[in-house]
Structure formats: C-alpha cells, structure tokens
mmCIF file of C-alpha atoms in Angstrom:
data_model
loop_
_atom_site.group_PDB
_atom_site.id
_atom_site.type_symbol
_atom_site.label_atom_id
_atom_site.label_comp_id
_atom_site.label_asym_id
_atom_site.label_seq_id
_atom_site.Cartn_x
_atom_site.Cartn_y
_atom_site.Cartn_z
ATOM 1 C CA UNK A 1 82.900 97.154 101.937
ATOM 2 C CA UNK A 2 84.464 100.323 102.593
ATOM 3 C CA UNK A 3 86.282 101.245 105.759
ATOM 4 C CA UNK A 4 86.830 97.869 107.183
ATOM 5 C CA UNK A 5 90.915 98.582 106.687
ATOM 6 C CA UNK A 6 90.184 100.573 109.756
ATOM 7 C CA UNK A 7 89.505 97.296 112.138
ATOM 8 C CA UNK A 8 92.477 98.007 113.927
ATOM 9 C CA UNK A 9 91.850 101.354 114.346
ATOM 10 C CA UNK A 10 88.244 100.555 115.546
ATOM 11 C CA UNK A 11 89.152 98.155 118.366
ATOM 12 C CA UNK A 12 91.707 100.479 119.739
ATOM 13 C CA UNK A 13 88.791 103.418 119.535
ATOM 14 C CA UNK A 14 86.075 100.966 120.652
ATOM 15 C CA UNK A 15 88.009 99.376 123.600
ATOM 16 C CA UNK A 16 89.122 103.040 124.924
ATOM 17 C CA UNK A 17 85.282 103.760 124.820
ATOM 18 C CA UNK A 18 84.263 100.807 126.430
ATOM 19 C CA UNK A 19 86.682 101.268 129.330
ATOM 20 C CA UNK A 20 84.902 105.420 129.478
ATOM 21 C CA UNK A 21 81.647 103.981 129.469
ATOM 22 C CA UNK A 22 82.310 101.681 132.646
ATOM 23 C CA UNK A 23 84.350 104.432 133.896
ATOM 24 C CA UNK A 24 81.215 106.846 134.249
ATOM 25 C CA UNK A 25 78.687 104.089 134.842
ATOM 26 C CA UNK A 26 80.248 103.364 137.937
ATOM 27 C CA UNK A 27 80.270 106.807 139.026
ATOM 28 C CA UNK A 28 76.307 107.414 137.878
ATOM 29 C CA UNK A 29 76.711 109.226 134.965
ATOM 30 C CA UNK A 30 73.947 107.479 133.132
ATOM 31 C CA UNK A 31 73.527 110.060 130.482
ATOM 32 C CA UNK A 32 77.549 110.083 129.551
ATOM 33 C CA UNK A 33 77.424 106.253 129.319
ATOM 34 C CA UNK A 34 75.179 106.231 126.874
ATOM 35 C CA UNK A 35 76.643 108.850 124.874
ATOM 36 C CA UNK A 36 79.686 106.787 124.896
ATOM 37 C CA UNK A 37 77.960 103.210 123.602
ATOM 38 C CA UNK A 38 76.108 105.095 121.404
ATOM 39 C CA UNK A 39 79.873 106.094 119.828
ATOM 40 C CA UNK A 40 81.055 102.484 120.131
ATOM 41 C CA UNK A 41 77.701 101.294 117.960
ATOM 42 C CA UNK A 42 78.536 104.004 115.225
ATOM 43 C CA UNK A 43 82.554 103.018 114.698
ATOM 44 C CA UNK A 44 80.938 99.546 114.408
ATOM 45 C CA UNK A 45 78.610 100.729 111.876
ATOM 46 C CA UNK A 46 81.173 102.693 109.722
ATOM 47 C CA UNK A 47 84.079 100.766 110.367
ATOM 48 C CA UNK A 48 82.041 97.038 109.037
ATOM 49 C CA UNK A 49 82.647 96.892 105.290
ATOM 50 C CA UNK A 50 85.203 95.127 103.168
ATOM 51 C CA UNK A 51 88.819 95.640 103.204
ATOM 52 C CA UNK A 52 89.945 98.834 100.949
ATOM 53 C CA UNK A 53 93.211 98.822 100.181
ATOM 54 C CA UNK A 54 95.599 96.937 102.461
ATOM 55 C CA UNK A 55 99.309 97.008 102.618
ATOM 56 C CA UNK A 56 100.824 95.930 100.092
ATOM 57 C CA UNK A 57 103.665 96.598 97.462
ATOM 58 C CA UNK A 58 101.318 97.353 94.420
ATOM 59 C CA UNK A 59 98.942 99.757 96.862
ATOM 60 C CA UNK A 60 100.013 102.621 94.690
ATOM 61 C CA UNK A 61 99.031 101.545 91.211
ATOM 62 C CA UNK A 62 95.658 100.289 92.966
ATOM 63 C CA UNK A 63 95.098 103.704 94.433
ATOM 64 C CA UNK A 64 95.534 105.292 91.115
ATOM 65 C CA UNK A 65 93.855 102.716 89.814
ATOM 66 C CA UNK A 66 90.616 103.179 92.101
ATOM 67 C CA UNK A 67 90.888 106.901 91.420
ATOM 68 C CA UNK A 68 90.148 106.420 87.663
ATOM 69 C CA UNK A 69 87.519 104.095 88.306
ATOM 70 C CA UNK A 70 85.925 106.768 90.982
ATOM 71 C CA UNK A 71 86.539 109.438 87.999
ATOM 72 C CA UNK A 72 84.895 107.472 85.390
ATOM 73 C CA UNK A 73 81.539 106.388 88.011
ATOM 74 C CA UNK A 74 80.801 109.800 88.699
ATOM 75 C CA UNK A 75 81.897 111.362 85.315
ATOM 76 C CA UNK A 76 84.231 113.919 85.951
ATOM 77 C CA UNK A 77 88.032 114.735 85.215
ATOM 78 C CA UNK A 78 87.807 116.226 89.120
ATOM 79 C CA UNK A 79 90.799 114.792 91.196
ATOM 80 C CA UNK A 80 89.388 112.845 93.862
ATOM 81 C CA UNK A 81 92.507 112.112 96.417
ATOM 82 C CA UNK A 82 90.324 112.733 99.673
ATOM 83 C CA UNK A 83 86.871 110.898 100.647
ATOM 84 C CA UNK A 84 85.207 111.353 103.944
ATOM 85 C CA UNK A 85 82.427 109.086 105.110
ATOM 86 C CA UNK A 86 79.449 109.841 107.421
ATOM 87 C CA UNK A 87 77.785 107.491 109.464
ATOM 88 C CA UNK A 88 74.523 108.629 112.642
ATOM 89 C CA UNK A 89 74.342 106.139 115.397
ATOM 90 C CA UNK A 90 71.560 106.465 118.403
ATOM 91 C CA UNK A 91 69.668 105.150 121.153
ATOM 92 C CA UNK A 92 66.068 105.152 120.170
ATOM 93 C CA UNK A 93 66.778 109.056 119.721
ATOM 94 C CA UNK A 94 68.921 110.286 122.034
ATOM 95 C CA UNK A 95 72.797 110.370 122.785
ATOM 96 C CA UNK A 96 72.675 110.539 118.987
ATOM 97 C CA UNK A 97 76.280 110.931 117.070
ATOM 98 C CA UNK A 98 77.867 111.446 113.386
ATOM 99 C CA UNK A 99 80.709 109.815 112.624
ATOM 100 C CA UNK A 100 83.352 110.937 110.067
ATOM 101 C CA UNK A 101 86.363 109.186 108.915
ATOM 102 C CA UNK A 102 88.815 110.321 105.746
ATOM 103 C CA UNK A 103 90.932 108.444 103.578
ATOM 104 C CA UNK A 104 93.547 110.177 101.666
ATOM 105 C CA UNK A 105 94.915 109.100 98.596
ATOM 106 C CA UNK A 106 93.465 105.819 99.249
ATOM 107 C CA UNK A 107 94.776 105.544 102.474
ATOM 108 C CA UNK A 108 93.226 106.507 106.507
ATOM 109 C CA UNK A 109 93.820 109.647 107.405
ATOM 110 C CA UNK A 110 93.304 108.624 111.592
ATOM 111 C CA UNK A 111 94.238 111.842 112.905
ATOM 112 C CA UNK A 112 91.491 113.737 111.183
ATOM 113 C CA UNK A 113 88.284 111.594 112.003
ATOM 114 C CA UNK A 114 85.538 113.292 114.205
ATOM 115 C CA UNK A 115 82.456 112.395 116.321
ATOM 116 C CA UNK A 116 79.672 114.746 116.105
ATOM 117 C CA UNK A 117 77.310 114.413 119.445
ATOM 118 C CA UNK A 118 74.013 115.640 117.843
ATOM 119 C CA UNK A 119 72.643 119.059 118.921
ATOM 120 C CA UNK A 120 69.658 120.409 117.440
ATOM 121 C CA UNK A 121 68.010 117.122 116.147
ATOM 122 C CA UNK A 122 65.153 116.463 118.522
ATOM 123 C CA UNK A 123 63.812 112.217 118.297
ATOM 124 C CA UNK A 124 64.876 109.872 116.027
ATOM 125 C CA UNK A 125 65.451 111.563 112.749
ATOM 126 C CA UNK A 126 68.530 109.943 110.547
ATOM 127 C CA UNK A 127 67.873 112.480 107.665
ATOM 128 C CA UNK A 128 67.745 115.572 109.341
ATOM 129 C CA UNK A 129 70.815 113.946 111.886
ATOM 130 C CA UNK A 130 72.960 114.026 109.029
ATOM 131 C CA UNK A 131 72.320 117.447 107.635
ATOM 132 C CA UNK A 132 73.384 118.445 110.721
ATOM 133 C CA UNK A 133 76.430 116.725 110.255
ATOM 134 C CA UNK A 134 77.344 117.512 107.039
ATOM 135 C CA UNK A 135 76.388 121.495 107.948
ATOM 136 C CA UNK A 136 78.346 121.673 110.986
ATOM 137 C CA UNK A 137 81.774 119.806 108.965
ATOM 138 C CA UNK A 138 81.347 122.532 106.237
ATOM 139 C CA UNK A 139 81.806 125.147 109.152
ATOM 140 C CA UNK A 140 85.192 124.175 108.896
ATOM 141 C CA UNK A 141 86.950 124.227 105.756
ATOM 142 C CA UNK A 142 90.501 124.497 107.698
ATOM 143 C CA UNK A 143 89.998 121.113 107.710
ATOM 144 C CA UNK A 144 90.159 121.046 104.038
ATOM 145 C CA UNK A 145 87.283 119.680 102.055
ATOM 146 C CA UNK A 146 86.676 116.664 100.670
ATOM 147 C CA UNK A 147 86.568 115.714 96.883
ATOM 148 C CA UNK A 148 84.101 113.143 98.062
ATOM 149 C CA UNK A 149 81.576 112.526 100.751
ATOM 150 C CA UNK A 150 79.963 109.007 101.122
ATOM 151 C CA UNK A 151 76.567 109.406 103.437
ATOM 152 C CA UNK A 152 74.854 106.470 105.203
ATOM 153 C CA UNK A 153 71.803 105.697 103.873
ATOM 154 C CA UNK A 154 69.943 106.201 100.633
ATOM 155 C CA UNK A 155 68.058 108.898 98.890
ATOM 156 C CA UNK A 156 66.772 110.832 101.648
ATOM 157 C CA UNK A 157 70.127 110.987 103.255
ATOM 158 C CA UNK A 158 71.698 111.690 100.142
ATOM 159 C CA UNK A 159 69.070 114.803 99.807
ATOM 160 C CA UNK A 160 69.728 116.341 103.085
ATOM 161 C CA UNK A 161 73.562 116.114 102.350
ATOM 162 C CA UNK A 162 73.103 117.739 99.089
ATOM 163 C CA UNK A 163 71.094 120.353 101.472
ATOM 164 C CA UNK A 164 73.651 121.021 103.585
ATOM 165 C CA UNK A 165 76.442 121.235 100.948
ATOM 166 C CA UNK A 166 74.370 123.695 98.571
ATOM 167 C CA UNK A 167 74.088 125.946 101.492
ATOM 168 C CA UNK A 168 77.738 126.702 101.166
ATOM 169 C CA UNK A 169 79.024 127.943 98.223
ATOM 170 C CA UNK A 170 82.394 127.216 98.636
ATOM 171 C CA UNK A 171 81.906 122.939 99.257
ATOM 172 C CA UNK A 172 79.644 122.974 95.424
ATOM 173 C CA UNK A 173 82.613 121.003 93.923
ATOM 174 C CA UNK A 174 82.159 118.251 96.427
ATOM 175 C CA UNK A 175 81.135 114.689 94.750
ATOM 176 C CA UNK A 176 78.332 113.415 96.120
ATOM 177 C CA UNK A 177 76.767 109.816 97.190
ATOM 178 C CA UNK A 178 74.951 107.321 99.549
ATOM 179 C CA UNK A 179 75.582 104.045 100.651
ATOM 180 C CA UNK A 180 72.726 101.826 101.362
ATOM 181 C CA UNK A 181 75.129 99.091 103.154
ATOM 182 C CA UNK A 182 72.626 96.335 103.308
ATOM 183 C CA UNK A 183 71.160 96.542 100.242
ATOM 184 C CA UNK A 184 74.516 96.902 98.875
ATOM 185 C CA UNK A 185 73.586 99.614 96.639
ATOM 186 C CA UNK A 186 74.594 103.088 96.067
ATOM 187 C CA UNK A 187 72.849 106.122 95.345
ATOM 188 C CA UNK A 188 74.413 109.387 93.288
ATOM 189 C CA UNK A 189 72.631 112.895 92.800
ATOM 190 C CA UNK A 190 70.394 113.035 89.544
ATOM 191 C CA UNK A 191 70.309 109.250 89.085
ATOM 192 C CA UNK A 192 66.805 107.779 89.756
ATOM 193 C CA UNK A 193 67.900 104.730 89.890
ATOM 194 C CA UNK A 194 70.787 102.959 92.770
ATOM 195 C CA UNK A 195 73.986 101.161 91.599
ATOM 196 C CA UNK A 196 74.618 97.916 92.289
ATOM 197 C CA UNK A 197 77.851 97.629 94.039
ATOM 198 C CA UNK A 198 78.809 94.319 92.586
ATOM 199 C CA UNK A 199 78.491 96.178 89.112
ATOM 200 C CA UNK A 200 81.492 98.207 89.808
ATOM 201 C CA UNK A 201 84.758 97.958 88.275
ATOM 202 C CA UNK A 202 86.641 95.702 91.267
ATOM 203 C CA UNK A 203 88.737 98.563 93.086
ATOM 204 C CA UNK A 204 85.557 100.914 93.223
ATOM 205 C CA UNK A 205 83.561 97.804 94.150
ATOM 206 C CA UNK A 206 86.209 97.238 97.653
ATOM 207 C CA UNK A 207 85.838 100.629 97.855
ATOM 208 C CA UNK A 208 82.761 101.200 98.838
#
C-alpha cells in the first residue's frame, strides 16, 4: 500500500474539490465539474494503499532501512531519497488527469504534488495518458528529478514511461517501475516476469 500516509492530506484535497465542483455546478459549468470529480476519483486512486511510514520515533532507521531494501530490489548502489508516483483518472475519456505525488526521504513532500489535466490524449487511452504525463514532468527538471518513479498500471504503462524518460537524456538515471494495485504486483524494466508484493522485504512491501 503505498501513499495511504497521505489520507489526511487527501480529505483536505478531496473536500476542497468537492466544495469547487458544487461551486461550478451550480453556476452551469458542466465541463469544469467534471474536470474537478474526475481529480477527486484520481487522489482516491493514488492516495488508497497501505500506510508507509507513519510517525513515529524509529521513522528514521525505517527510512534508511526501506532505502536499502529499495537499493537491493532494483540492484543498484544509486541513492534513492526521492520517489514520485503517477496515477490517470477519467470519465469514460474525457476531463482526463495525472496525478503526481513525492515522498522525500521517506516522507510527503505536499507542497510539490501536481495534477496534470490531459491535453493531447484524445479517448480513453491510460498508456498513452501517462506518457504524456511523465513527458510533460520531465519538462521541468527545476523541480528536481526523481530517483524513482512508480507508474499506475503494468507493462504497458511501464513502457510508455520508459518512452517518455528515454526521450530525455538528462532523466536516464531515473529507476523505473509499475504498480499493478489490484493484482498486487509490480512490474520493473527488463524483468519478464511481475513481483509479488508480499515477497518483499517488509518496509519495501508497505512501501509500495
């Protein structure tokens, strides 16, 4: 389950969208309103796994902990201190968005989450949603890049994210994977084969 240490956040975000969302119903903006539950159904999508890392005195050692364990799943010696996930919400196609969230260090980083309102994906495409995502967040490395991007979804997802990412040069150190939530399984570039999640060493397990 990862994200779900972000309930709090999401009923703030989700109640503030709510209230928009009856806000421009009443005053006919059909098209707006639907934008706006479209965002609500995404943060409910992202923010719906198990609890991370909560508060608590030993959160430290676990984060370094879960760091090792992140090190030793996708076999590197890479520091991997900030992960960003991606998540595509829509209504059968249209008011489609991304969402992004980023932990740092094992921890939310609130201020620096973004909703992406779809713009060049035509019906209801997922895969190519997300490479739009993913292309248009690499437009912005001021935002500094991420040691680790988890994609919603499995391989196809995870393909068009690997797309998007080898079309910029600069993002090729990024670590890459896909998170099939109901199948609890996750997918990582060059392995044919998913990962069970309940295979994982315990703090990568809650992580994801």
């Amino acid at each position: 389950g990862f994200l779900s240490v972000l309930a709090g956040r999401k009923k703030r975000l989700a109640a503030e969208l709510q209230q928009g969302m009856k806000r421009t119903a009443r005053e006919h903006e059909f098209e707006r309103a639907a934008k706006l539950r479209d965002q609500i159904e995404g943060l409910e999508n992202v923010f719906s796994h198990r609890s991370l890392l909560e508060e608590r005195p030993h959160e430290r050692y676990n984060a370094a902990r879960l760091e090792r364990g992140l090190r030793a799943l996708f076999e590197t010696d890479r520091e991997i201190r900030r992960a960003e996930a991606y998540d595509i919400a829509n209504i059968a196609g249209e008011a489609a968005t991304g969402s992004m969230v980023v932990f740092v260090d094992g921890r939310p980083a609130k201020a620096e989450y973004r909703i992406f309102n779809i713009k060049t994906v035509q019906g209801i495409s997922d895969v190519a949603m997300m490479q739009e995502v993913v292309s248009r967040r690499l437009r912005h490395p001021e935002w500094q890049y991420p040691d680790l991007m988890i994609i919603d979804g499995g391989k196809p997802q995870l393909s068009a994210a690997a797309f998007a990412i080898a079309k910029r040069p600069k993002a090729s150190k990024i670590l890459l994977s896909a998170l099939a939530k109901r199948e609890e399984e996750l997918y990582l570039p060059g392995k044919s084969l998913p990962i069970r999640l309940d295979s994982l060493p315990p703090e990568a397990n809650r992580f994801f």
